[in-house]
C-alpha positions as a printed Julia matrix, in Angstrom:
185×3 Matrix{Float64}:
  28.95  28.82   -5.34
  27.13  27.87   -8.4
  23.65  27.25   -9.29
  23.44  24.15  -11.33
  20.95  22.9   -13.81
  18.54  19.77  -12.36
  18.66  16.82  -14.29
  15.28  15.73  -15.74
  14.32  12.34  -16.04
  15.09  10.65  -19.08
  18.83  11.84  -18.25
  21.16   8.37  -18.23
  22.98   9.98  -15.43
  20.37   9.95  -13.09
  19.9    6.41  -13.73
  23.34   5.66  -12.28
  24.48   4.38   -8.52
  26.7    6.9    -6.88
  30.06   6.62   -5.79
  30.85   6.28   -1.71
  33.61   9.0    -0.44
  36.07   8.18    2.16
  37.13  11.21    4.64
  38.79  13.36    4.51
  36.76  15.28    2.14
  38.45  17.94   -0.18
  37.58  21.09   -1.31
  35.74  19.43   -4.19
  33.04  18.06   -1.98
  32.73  21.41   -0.08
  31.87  23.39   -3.23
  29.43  20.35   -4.38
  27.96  20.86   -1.19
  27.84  24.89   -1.85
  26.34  24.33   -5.56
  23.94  22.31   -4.52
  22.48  24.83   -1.55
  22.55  27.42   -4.29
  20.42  25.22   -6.93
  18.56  23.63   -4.18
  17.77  27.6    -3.12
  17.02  28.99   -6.08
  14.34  26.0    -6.94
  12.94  26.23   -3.57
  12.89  22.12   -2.5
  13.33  20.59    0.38
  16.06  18.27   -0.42
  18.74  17.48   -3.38
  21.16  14.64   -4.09
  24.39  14.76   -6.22
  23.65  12.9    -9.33
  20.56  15.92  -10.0
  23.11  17.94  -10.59
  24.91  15.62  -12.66
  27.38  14.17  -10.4
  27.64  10.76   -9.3
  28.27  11.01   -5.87
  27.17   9.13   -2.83
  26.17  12.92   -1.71
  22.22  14.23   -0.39
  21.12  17.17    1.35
  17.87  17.91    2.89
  15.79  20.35    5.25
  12.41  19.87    6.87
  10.92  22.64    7.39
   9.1   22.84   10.98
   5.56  23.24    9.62
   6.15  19.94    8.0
   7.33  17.75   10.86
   4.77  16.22   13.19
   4.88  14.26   15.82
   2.69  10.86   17.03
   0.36  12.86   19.13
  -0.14  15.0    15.74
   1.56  17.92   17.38
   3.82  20.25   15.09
   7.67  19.2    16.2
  10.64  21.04   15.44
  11.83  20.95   11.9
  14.86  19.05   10.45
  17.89  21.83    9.95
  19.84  21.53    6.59
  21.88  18.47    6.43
  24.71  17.28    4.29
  25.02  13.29    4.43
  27.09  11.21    2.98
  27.27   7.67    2.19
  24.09   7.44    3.76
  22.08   3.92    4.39
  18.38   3.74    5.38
  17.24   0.97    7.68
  13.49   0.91    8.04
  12.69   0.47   11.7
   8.9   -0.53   11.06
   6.98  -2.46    8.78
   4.78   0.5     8.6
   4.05   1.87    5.12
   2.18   4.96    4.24
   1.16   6.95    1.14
   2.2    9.77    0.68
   2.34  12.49   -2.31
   5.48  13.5    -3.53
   7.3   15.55   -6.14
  10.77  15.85   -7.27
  12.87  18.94   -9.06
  14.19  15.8   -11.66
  10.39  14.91  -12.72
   8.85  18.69  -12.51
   5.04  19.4   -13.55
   3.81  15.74  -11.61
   2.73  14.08   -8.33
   2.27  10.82   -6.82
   1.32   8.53   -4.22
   4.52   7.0    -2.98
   4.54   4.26   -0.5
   7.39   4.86    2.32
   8.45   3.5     5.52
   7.1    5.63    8.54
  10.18   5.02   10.25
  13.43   4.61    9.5
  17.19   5.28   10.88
  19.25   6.47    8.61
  23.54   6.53    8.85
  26.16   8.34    6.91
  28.88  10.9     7.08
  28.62  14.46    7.93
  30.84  17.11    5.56
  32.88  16.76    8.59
  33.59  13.45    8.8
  31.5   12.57   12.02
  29.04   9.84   12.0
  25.57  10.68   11.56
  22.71   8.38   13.3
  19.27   9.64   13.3
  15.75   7.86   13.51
  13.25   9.33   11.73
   9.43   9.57   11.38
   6.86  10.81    8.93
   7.92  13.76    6.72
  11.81  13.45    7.44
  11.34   9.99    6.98
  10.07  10.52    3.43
  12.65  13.1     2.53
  15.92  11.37    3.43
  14.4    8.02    1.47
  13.21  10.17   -1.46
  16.59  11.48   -1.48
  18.73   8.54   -1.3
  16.79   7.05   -4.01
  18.26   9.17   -6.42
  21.99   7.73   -5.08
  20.31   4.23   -7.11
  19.55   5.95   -9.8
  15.08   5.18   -8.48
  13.27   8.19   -9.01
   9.8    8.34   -7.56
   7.65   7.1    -9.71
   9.33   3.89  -10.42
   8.5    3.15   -6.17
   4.79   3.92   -7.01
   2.07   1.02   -6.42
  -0.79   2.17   -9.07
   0.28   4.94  -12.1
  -3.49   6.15  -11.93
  -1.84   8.19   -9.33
   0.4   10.14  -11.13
  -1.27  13.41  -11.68
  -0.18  17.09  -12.91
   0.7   19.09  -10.03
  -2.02  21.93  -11.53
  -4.52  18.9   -11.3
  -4.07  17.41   -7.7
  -7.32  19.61   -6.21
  -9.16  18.05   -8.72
  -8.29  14.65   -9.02
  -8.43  14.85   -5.54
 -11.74  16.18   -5.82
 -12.81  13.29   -7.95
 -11.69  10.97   -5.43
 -13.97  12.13   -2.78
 -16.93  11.88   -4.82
 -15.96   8.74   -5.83
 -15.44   7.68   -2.31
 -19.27   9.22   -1.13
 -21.34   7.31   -3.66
């Protein structure tokens, strides 16, 4: 187990669309699966796909931690354990879009307000082999099609609607700050 270096953007291999993998997978894909725990760990995100680490592979993995899942009713829900998935495809189940801010380990040091679907199913391959079919709302939602982005070579800000909304992470309070005295006068 390795921990890699994150691509940054600007890279030309994050630009590229990752290969698809047939099972059975080999011993290569379990150690790209164990190097990219270990980087994904020692960054502390929430989710990682191949080509960050500079290899182009149809390849993402992803946890949702359970204060960051919630429900329709606004209830807390249990959180999304760590999942390999391969191959994946996202179909959006809803029309439904919603802003959301969002960073990513290949653009450090800025946020935005990324339009997603609120619901989505997403397919693909577990390490395994076995299919993987989940729906997905909200948070996980986000993750998985943040994620899978990466396997087109899209990083986030190319999905944003309006680039006055692409802030420093040290300066989110603030601009957000700005925003709500905008919004009362």
């Amino acid at each position: 187990m390795a921990i890699r270096d994150i691509l940054k953007m600007g890279n030309p291999l994050l630009r590229e669309v990752a290969a698809p993998h047939s099972p059975p997978f080999g011993d290569d894909i379990y150690q790209l699966v164990e190097d990219m725990r270990a980087s994904l760990e020692a960054v502390g995100g929430v989710g990682l796909a191949a080509p960050q680490i500079g290899v182009s592979k149809s390849l993402v993995i992803f946890e949702v931690p359970d204060d960051r899942v919630q429900r329709e009713d606004g209830e807390m829900a249990e959180g999304v354990p760590s999942t390999v998935l391969i191959n994946p495809k996202i179909e959006p189940l809803s029309d439904e879009m919603e802003l959301g801010w969002e960073g990513c380990l290949s653009v450090p040091g800025l946020r935005g307000l990324v339009p997603r679907h609120t619901h989505i199913r997403y397919r693909g391959l577990a390490l395994d082999g076995s299919a993987i079919d989940v729906e997905a709302r909200g948070f996980h939602a986000r993750v998985v099609q943040h994620e899978c982005d990466h396997l087109f070579g899209i990083l986030y800000p190319e999905r944003m609607t309006d680039m006055r909304y692409l802030v420093y992470e040290s300066e989110v309070e603030a601009f957000m700050e700005g925003l709500r005295k905008s919004a009362a006068e």
